[in-house]
Short mmCIF file of C-alpha atoms in Angstrom, two decimals:
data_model
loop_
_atom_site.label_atom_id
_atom_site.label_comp_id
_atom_site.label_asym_id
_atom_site.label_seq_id
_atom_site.Cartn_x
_atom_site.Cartn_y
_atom_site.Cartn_z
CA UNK A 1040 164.24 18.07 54.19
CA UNK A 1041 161.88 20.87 53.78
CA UNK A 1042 159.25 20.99 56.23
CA UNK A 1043 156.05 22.89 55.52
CA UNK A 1044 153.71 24.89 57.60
CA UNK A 1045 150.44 24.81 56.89
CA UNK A 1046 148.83 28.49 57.29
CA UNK A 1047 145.38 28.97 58.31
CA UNK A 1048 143.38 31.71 57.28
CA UNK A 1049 141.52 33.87 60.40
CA UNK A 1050 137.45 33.43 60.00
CA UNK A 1051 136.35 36.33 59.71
CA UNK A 1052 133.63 37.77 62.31
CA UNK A 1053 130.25 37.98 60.34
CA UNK A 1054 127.16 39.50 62.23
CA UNK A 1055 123.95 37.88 61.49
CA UNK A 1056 121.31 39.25 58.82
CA UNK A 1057 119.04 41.52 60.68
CA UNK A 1058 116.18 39.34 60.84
CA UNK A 1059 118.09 36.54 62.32
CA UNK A 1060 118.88 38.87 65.17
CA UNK A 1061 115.54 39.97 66.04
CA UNK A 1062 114.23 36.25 65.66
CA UNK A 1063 117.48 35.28 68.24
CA UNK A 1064 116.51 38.29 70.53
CA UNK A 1065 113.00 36.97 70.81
CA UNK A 1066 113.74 33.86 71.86
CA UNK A 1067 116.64 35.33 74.34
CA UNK A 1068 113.14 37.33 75.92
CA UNK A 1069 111.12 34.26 75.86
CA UNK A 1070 114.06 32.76 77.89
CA UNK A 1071 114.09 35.24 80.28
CA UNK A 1072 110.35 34.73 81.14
CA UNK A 1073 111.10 31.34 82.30
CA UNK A 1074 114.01 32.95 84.83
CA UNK A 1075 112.79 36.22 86.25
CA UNK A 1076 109.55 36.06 88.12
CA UNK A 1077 106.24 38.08 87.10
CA UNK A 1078 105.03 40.91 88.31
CA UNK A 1079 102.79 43.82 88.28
CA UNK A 1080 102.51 47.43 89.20
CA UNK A 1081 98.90 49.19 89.61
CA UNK A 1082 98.18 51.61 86.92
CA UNK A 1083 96.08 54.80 86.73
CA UNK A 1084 94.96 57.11 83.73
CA UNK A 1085 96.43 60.58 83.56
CA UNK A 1086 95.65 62.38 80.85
CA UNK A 1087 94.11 59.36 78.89
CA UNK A 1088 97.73 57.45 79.55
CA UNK A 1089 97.77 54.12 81.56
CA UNK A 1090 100.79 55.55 84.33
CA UNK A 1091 102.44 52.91 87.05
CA UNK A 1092 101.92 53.47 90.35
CA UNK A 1093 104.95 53.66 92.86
CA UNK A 1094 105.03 51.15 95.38
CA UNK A 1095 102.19 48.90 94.21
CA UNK A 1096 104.44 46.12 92.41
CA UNK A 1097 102.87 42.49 93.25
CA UNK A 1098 104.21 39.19 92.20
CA UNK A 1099 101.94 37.65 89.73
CA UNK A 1100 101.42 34.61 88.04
CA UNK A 1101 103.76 33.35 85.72
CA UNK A 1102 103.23 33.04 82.13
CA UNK A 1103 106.35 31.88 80.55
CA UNK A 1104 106.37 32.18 76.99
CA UNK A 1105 106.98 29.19 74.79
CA UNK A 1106 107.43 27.55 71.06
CA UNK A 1107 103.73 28.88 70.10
CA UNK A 1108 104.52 32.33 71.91
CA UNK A 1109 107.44 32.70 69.81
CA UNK A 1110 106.27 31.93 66.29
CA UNK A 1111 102.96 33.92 66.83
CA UNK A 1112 105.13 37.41 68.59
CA UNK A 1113 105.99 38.79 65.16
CA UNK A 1114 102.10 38.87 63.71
CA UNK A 1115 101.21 40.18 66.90
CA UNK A 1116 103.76 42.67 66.38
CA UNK A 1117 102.62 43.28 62.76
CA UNK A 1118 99.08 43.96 64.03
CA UNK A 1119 100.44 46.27 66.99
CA UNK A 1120 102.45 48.28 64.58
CA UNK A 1121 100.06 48.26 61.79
CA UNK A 1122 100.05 51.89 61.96
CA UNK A 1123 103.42 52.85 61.52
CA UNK A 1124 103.52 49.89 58.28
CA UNK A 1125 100.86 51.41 56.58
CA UNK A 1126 102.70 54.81 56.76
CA UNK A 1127 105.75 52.95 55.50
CA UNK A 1128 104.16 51.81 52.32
CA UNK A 1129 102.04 54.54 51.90
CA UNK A 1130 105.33 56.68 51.56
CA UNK A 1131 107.29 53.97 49.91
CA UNK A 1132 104.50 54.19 46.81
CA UNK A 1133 104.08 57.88 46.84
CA UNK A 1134 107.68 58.69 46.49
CA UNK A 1135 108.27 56.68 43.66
CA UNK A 1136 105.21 58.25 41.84
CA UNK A 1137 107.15 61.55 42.75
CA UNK A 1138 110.81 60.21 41.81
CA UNK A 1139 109.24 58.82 38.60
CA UNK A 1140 108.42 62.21 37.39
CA UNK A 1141 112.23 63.32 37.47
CA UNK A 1142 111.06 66.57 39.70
CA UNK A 1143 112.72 65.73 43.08
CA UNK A 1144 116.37 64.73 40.92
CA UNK A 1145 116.14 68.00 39.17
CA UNK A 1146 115.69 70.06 41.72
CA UNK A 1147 118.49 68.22 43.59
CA UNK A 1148 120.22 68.64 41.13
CA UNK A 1149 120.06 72.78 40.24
CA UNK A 1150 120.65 72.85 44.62
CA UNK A 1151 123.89 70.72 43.55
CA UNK A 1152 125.00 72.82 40.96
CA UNK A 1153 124.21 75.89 42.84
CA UNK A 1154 126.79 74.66 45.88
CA UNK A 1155 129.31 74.90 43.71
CA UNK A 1156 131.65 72.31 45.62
CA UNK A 1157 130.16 73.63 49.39
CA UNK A 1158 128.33 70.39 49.53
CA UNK A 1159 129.83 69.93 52.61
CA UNK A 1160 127.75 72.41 54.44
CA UNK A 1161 124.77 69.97 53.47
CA UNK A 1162 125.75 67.84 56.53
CA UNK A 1163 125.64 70.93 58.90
CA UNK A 1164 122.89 72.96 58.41
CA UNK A 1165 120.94 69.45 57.65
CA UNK A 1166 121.95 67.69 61.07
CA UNK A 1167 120.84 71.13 63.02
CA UNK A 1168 117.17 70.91 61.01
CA UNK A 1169 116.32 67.63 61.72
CA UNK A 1170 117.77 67.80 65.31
CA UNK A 1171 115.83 70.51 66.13
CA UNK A 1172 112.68 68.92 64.72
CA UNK A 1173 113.20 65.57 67.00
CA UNK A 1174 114.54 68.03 69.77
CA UNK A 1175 111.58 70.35 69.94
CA UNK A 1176 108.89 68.46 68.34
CA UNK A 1177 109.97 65.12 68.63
CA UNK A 1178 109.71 64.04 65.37
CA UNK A 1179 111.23 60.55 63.84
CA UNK A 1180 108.77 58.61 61.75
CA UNK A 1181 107.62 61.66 60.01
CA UNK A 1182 111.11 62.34 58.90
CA UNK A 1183 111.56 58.81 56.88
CA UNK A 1184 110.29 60.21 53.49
CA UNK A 1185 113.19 62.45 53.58
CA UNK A 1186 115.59 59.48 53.83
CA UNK A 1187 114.67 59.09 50.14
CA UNK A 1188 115.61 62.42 49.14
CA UNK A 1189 119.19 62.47 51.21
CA UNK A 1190 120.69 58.86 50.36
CA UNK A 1191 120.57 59.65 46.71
CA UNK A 1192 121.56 63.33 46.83
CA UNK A 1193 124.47 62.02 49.36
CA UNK A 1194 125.58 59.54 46.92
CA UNK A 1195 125.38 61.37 43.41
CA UNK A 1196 127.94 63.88 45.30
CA UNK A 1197 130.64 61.20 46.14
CA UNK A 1198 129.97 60.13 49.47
CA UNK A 1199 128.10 56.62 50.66
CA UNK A 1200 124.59 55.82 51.65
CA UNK A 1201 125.71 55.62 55.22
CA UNK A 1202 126.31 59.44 55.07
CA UNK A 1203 123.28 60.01 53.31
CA UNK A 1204 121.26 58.07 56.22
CA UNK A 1205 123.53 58.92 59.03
CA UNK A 1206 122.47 63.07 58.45
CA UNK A 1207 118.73 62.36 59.41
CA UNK A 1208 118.88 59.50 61.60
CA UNK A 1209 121.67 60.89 64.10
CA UNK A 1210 120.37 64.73 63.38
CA UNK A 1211 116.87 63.41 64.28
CA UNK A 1212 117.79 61.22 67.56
CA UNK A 1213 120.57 63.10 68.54
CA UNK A 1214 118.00 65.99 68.94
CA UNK A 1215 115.13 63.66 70.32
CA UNK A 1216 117.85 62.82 72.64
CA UNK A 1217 119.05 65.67 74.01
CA UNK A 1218 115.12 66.96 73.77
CA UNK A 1219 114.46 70.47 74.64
CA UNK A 1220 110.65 70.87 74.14
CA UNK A 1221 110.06 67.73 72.49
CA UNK A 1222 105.70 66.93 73.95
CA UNK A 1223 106.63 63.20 73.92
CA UNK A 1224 109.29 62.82 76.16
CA UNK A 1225 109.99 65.73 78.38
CA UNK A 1226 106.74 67.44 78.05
CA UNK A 1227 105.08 64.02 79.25
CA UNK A 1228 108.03 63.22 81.80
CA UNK A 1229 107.12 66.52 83.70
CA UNK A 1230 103.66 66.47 83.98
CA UNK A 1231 103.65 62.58 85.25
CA UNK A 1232 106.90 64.26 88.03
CA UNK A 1233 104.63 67.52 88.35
CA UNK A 1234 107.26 69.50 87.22
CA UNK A 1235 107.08 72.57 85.83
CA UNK A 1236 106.21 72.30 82.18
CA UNK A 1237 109.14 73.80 80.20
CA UNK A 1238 111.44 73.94 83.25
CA UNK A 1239 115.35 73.63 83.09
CA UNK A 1240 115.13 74.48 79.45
CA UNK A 1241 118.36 76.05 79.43
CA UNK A 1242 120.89 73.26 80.65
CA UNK A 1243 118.72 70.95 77.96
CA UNK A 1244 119.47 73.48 74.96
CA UNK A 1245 123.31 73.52 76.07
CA UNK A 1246 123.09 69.65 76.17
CA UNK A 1247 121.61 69.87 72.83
CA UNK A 1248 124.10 71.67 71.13
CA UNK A 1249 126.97 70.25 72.29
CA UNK A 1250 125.70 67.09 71.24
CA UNK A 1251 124.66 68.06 67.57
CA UNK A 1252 127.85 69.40 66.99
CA UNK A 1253 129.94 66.42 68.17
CA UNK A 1254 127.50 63.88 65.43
CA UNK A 1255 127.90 66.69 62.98
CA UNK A 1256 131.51 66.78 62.74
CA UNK A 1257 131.75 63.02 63.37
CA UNK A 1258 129.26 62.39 59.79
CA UNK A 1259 131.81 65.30 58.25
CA UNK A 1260 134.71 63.47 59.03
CA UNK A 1261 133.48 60.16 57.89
CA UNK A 1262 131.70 61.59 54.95
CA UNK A 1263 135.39 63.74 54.00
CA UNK A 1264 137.16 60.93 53.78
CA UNK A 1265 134.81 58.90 51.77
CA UNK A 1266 135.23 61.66 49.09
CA UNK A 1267 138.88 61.59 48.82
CA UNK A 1268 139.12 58.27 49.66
CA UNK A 1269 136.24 55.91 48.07
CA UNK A 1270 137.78 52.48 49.43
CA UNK A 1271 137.12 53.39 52.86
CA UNK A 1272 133.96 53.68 53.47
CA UNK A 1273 132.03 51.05 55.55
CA UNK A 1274 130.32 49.89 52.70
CA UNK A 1275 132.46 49.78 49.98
CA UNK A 1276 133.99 45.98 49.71
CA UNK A 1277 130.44 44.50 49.69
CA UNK A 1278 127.95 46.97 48.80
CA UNK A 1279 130.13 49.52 46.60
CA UNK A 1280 126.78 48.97 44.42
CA UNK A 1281 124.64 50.52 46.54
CA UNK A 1282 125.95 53.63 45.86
CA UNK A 1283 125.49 53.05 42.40
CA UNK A 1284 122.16 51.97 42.02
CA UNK A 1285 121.43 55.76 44.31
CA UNK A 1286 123.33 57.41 42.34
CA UNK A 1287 122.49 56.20 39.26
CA UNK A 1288 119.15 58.18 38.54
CA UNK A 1289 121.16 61.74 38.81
CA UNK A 1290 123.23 60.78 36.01
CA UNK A 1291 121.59 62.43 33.98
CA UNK A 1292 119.34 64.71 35.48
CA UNK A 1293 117.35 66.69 33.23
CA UNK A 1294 116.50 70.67 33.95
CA UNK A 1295 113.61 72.08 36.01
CA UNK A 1296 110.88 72.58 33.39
CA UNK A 1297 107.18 73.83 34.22
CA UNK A 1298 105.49 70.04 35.01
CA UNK A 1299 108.42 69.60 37.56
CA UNK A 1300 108.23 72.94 39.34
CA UNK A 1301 104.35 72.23 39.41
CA UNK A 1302 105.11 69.07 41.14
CA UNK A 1303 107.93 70.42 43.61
CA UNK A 1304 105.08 73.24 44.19
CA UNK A 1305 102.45 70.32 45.19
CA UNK A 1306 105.37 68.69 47.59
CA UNK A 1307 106.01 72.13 48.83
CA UNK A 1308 102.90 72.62 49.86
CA UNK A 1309 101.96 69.20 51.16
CA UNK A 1310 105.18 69.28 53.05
CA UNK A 1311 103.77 72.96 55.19
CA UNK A 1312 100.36 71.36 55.54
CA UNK A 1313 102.28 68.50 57.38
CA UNK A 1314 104.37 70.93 59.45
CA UNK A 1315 101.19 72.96 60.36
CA UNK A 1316 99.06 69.49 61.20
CA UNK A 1317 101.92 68.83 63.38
CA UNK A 1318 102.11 71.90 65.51
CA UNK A 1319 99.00 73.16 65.47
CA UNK A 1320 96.56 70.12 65.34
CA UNK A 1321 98.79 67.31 66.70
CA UNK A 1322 98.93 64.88 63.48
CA UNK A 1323 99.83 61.65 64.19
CA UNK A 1324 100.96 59.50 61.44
CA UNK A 1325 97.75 58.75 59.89
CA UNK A 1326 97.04 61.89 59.00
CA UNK A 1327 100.91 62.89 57.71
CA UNK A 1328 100.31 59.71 55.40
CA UNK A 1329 97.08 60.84 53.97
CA UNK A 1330 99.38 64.06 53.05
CA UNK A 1331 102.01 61.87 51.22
CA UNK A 1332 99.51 60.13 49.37
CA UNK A 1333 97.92 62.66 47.99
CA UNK A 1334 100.93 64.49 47.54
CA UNK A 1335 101.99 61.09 45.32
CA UNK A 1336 98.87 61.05 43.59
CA UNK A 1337 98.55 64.63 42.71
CA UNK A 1338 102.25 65.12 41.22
CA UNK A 1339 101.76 62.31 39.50
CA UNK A 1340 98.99 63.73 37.15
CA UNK A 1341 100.63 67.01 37.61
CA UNK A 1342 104.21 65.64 36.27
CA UNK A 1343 102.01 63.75 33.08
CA UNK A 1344 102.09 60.21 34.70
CA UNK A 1345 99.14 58.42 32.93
CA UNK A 1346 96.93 56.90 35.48
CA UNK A 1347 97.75 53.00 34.94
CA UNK A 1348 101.48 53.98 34.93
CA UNK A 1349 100.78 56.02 38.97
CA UNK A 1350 99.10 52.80 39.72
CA UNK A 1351 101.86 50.40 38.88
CA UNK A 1352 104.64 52.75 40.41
CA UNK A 1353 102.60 53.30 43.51
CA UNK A 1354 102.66 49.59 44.05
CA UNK A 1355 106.75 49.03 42.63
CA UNK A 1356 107.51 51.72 45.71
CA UNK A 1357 105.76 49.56 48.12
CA UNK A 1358 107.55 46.90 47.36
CA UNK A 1359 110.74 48.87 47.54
CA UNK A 1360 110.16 49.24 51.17
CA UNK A 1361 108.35 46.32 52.21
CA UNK A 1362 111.22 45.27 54.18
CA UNK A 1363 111.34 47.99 56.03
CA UNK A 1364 107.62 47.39 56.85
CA UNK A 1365 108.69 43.65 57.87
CA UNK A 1366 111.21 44.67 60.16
CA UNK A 1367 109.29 46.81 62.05
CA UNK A 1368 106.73 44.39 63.08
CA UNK A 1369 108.99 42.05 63.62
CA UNK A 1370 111.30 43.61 66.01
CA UNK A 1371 107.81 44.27 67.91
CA UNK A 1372 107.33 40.66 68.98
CA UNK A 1373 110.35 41.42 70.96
CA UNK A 1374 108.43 43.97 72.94
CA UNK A 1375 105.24 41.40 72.66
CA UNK A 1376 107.18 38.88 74.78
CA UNK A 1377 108.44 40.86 77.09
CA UNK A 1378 104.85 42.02 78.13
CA UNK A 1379 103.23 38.72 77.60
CA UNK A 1380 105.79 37.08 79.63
CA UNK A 1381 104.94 40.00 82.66
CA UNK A 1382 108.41 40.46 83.36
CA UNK A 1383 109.00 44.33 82.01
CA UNK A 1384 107.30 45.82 85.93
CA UNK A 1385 109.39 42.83 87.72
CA UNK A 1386 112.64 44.48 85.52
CA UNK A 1387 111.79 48.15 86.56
CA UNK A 1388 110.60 47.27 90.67
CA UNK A 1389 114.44 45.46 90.87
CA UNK A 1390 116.08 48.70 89.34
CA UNK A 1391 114.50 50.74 91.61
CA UNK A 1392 115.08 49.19 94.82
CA UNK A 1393 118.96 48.63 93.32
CA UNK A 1394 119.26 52.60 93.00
CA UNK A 1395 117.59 53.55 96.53
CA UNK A 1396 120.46 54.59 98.71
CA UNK A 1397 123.18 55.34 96.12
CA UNK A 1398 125.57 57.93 96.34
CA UNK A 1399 124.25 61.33 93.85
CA UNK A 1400 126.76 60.41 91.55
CA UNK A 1401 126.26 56.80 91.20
CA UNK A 1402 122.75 57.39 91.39
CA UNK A 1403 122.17 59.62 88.51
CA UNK A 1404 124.12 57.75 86.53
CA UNK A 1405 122.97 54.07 87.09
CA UNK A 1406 119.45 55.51 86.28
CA UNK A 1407 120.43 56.59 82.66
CA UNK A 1408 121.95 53.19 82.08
CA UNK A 1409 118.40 51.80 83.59
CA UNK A 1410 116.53 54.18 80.86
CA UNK A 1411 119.11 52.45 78.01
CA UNK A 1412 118.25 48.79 79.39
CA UNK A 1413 114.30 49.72 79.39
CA UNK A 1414 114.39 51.78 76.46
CA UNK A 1415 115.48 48.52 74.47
CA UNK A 1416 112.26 46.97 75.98
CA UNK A 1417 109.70 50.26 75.66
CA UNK A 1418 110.59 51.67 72.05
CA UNK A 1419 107.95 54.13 72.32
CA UNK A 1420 109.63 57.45 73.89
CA UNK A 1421 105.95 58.92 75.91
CA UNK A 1422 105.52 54.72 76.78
CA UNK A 1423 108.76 54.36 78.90
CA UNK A 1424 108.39 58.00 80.65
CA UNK A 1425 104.81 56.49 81.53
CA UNK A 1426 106.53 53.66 83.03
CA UNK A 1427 109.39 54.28 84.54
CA UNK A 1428 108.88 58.29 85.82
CA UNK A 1429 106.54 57.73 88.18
CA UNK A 1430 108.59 55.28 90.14
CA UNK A 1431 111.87 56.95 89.88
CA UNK A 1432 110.94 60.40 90.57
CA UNK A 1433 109.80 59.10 94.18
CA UNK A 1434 113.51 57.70 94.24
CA UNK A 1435 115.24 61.51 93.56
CA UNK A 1436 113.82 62.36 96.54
CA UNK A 1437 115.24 59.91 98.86
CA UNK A 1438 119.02 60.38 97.70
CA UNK A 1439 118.50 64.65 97.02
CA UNK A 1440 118.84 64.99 93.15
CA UNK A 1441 116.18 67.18 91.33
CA UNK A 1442 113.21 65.29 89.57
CA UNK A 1443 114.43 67.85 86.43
CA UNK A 1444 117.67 65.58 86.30
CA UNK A 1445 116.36 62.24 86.34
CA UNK A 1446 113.69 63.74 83.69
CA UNK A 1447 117.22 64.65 82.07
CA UNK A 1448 118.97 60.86 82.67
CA UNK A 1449 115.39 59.31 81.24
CA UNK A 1450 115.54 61.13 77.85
CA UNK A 1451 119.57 60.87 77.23
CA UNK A 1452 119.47 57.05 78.26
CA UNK A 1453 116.40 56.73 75.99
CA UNK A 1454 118.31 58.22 73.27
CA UNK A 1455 121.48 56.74 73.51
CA UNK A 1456 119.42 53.04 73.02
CA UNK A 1457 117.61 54.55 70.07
CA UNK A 1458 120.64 54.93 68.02
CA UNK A 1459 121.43 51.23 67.55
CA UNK A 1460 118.36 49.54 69.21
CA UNK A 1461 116.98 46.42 66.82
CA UNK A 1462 113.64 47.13 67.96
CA UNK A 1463 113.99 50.33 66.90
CA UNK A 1464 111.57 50.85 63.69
CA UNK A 1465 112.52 54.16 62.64
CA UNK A 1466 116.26 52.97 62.59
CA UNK A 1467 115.10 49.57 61.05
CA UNK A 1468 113.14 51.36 57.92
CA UNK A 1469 115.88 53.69 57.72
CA UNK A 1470 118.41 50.79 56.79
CA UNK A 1471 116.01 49.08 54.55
CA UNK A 1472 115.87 51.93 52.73
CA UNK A 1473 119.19 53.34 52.62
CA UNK A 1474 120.47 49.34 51.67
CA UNK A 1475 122.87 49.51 54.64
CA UNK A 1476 123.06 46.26 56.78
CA UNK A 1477 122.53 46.69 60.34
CA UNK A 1478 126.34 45.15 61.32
CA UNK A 1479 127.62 48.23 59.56
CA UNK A 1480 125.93 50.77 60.72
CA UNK A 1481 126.84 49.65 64.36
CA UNK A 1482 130.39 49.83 63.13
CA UNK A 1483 130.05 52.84 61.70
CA UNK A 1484 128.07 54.66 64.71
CA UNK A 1485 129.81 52.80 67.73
CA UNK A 1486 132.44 55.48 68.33
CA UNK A 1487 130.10 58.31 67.98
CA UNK A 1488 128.08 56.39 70.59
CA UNK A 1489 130.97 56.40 73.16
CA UNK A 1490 131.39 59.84 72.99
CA UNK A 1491 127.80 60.97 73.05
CA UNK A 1492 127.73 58.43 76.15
CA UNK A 1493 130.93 59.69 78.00
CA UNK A 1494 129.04 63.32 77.38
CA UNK A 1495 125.93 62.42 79.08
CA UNK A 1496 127.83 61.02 82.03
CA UNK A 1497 129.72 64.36 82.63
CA UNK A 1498 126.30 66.68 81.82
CA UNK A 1499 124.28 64.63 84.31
CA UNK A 1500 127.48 65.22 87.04
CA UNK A 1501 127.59 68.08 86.98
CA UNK A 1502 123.73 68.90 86.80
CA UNK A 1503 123.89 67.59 90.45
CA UNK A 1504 126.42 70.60 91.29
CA UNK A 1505 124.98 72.99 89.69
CA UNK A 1506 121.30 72.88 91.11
CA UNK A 1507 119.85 71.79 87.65
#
């Protein structure tokens, strides 16, 4: 008799779609305001920022967050983040007034032809620009129109959307990271831990490049063998088409003619005004917008566009990215609930008294992980130094490590978070617009995170040796 074994095929692991995370993640925070007690430090005003004050936490009243509080968190979070939406769209419908007038794929492509098969070097020299522009300036939302440029360039050349995303996002974080001069984080840090400003510049720079060089050649490796070998990138079973549909529109990429160098000229230009609003007259968002509209708008007529046709494309590119715009105020209800629920001060005031007493080692350490757990809650870089500096800088005292070092641990914990955080709206718009799910691109970035976090560990030892 022939007996038969019946086989059973392994279920595959599937992560949720992104929005079913954030919606699970908000009711995991509204859970936790039912378990950990509320609480409440003091706060003063430095500098027109609302700062903690060290050893004024209270127990408050509880306000657990229910049913209501967590259907209602992500239009709250739409009207908190209205801001950084409106600058989403704004750019979504300008560059596809830009895109439609074939300037941006021609000159892409003459850069293209002119590499001559170094396309490669793209990934460098790109990686070290946008690092040092979130290392020094601390720039991230202002760099999303440019993932609209890379993911197609990226993709006409053989590699993957991932790649194409991966050389802005990690360039831009690992540099905010590891930030050198960046105003919002370490600039902010030192004056709330009355450091001096631009202090212990040198072991930051070091930190910097080593860890710009380690993402760089990790996105090389990955985006090498995606060349030679198509099948294996992270997106290729599922979302080979995605590479397509980027790819597609440099098919057949005309030459640069006069209308298109006139409209390269206007973004040019628009994109210097931007730089010098930045540096010189501290820009927020609002104003970098206003830029990319009228940059839109004006190479639009410039590239011939007739005005019902700028109208209809304008509104086609918001659509494009209205996703990314949802995201982004969704993943704030998270946030929403966590303040609501007044358990973010309780979170920190436990931390704190956990560290006191620590070995230096231990210490230093533990309070980088603390900036990664907080940074989830605080997205905002200048909010969690507001928060969390002035009650561990008291702290560095007690167990004799520098203030300049736990300004260090605050920034690289921050940073590590940032690179796979679902609150995160910069990574979230980033993903809508590259078409890359969020399970993949924490597949494809886990090891790099490892390292990066191993690195920070050993930097931050020895810091305490060293007198940094």
């Amino acid at each position: 008799m022939e007996i038969k074994y019946e086989t059973t095929k392994k279920k595959k692991l599937t992560i949720p779609h992104t929005y079913t995370i954030i919606f699970m993640l908000i009711v995991l925070m509204a859970a936790l305001t039912w378990v950990v007690p509320s609480g409440q430090f003091d706060t003063t005003e430095i500098n027109g920022r609302n700062v903690v004050v060290a050893g004024t936490y209270k127990l408050v009243e509880s306000n657990p967050q229910g049913i209501s509080n967590i259907f209602i968190a992500p239009i709250l979070g739409f009207v908190e983040s209205a801001d950084i939406i409106g600058f989403v769209l704004l750019i979504g419908g300008s560059f596809a007034i830009v895109n439609k007038t074939g300037a941006i794929q021609a000159g892409i492509g003459a850069v293209i032809r002119k590499l001559n098969g170094r396309d490669m070097l793209i990934i460098p020299i790109s990686m070290l620009l946008f690092g040092l522009a979130g290392s020094v300036l601390g720039m991230a939302e202002e760099l999303i129109p440019f993932y609209m440029i890379f993911v197609p360039m990226m993709c006409s050349l053989g590699y993957d959307a991932i790649t194409g995303m991966a050389i802005i996002f990690l360039g831009s974080e690992v540099g905010f990271m590891a930030s050198t001069t960046n105003p919002f984080t370490v600039g902010i840090a030192q004056a709330l831990a009355d450091v001096a400003p631009g202090s212990g510049l040198e072991y930051r720079s070091l930190i910097f490049i080593v860890l710009i060089t380690i993402s760089s050649l990790f996105v090389m490796k990955y985006a090498r063998k995606v060349k030679s070998h198509p099948e294996t990138s992270i997106i290729y079973d599922e979302f080979r088409d995605i590479n397509q549909d980027f790819s597609s529109g440099f098919t057949s990429v005309g030459n640069l003619d006069t209308k298109k160098n006139i409209v390269l000229l206007i973004f040019g230009i628009g994109i210097s005004i931007i730089i010098w609003g930045i540096l010189s007259q501290e820009w927020g968002i609002a104003n970098i917008a206003m830029v990319f509209t009228a940059i839109g708008v004006l190479g639009g007529i410039a590239g011939g566009i007739k005005q019902e046709d700028i109208c209809d494309t304008f509104v086609a590119g918001m659509i494009d990215v209205v996703s990314a715009a949802f995201v982004i105020g969704l993943a704030r209800g998270i946030v929403i609930i966590a303040q609501d629920g007044r358990i973010i001060d309780t979170l920190l005031n436990s931390a704190a008294m956990m560290l006191q007493g620590l070995p230096k080692p231990i210490f230093i350490n533990l309070t980088m992980l603390f900036e990664v757990v907080m940074g989830f809650l605080i997205p905002s870089g200048s909010g969690l130094a507001a928060l969390t500096i002035p009650i561990l800088a008291p702290l560095s005292d007690l167990v004799d490590v520098s203030t300049q070092l736990v300004i260090t641990a605050y920034h690289l914990g921050k940073g590590v978070i940032s690179l796979v955080m679902p609150t995160s709206g910069v990574l979230l718009a980033a993903l809508t617009i590259a078409k890359v799910p969020y399970s993949k691109w924490i597949k494809f970035v886990t090891p790099l995170v490892i390292v990066i976090a191993v690195c920070i560990m050993v930097f931050l030892t020895i810091g305490l040796y060293i007198g940094y």
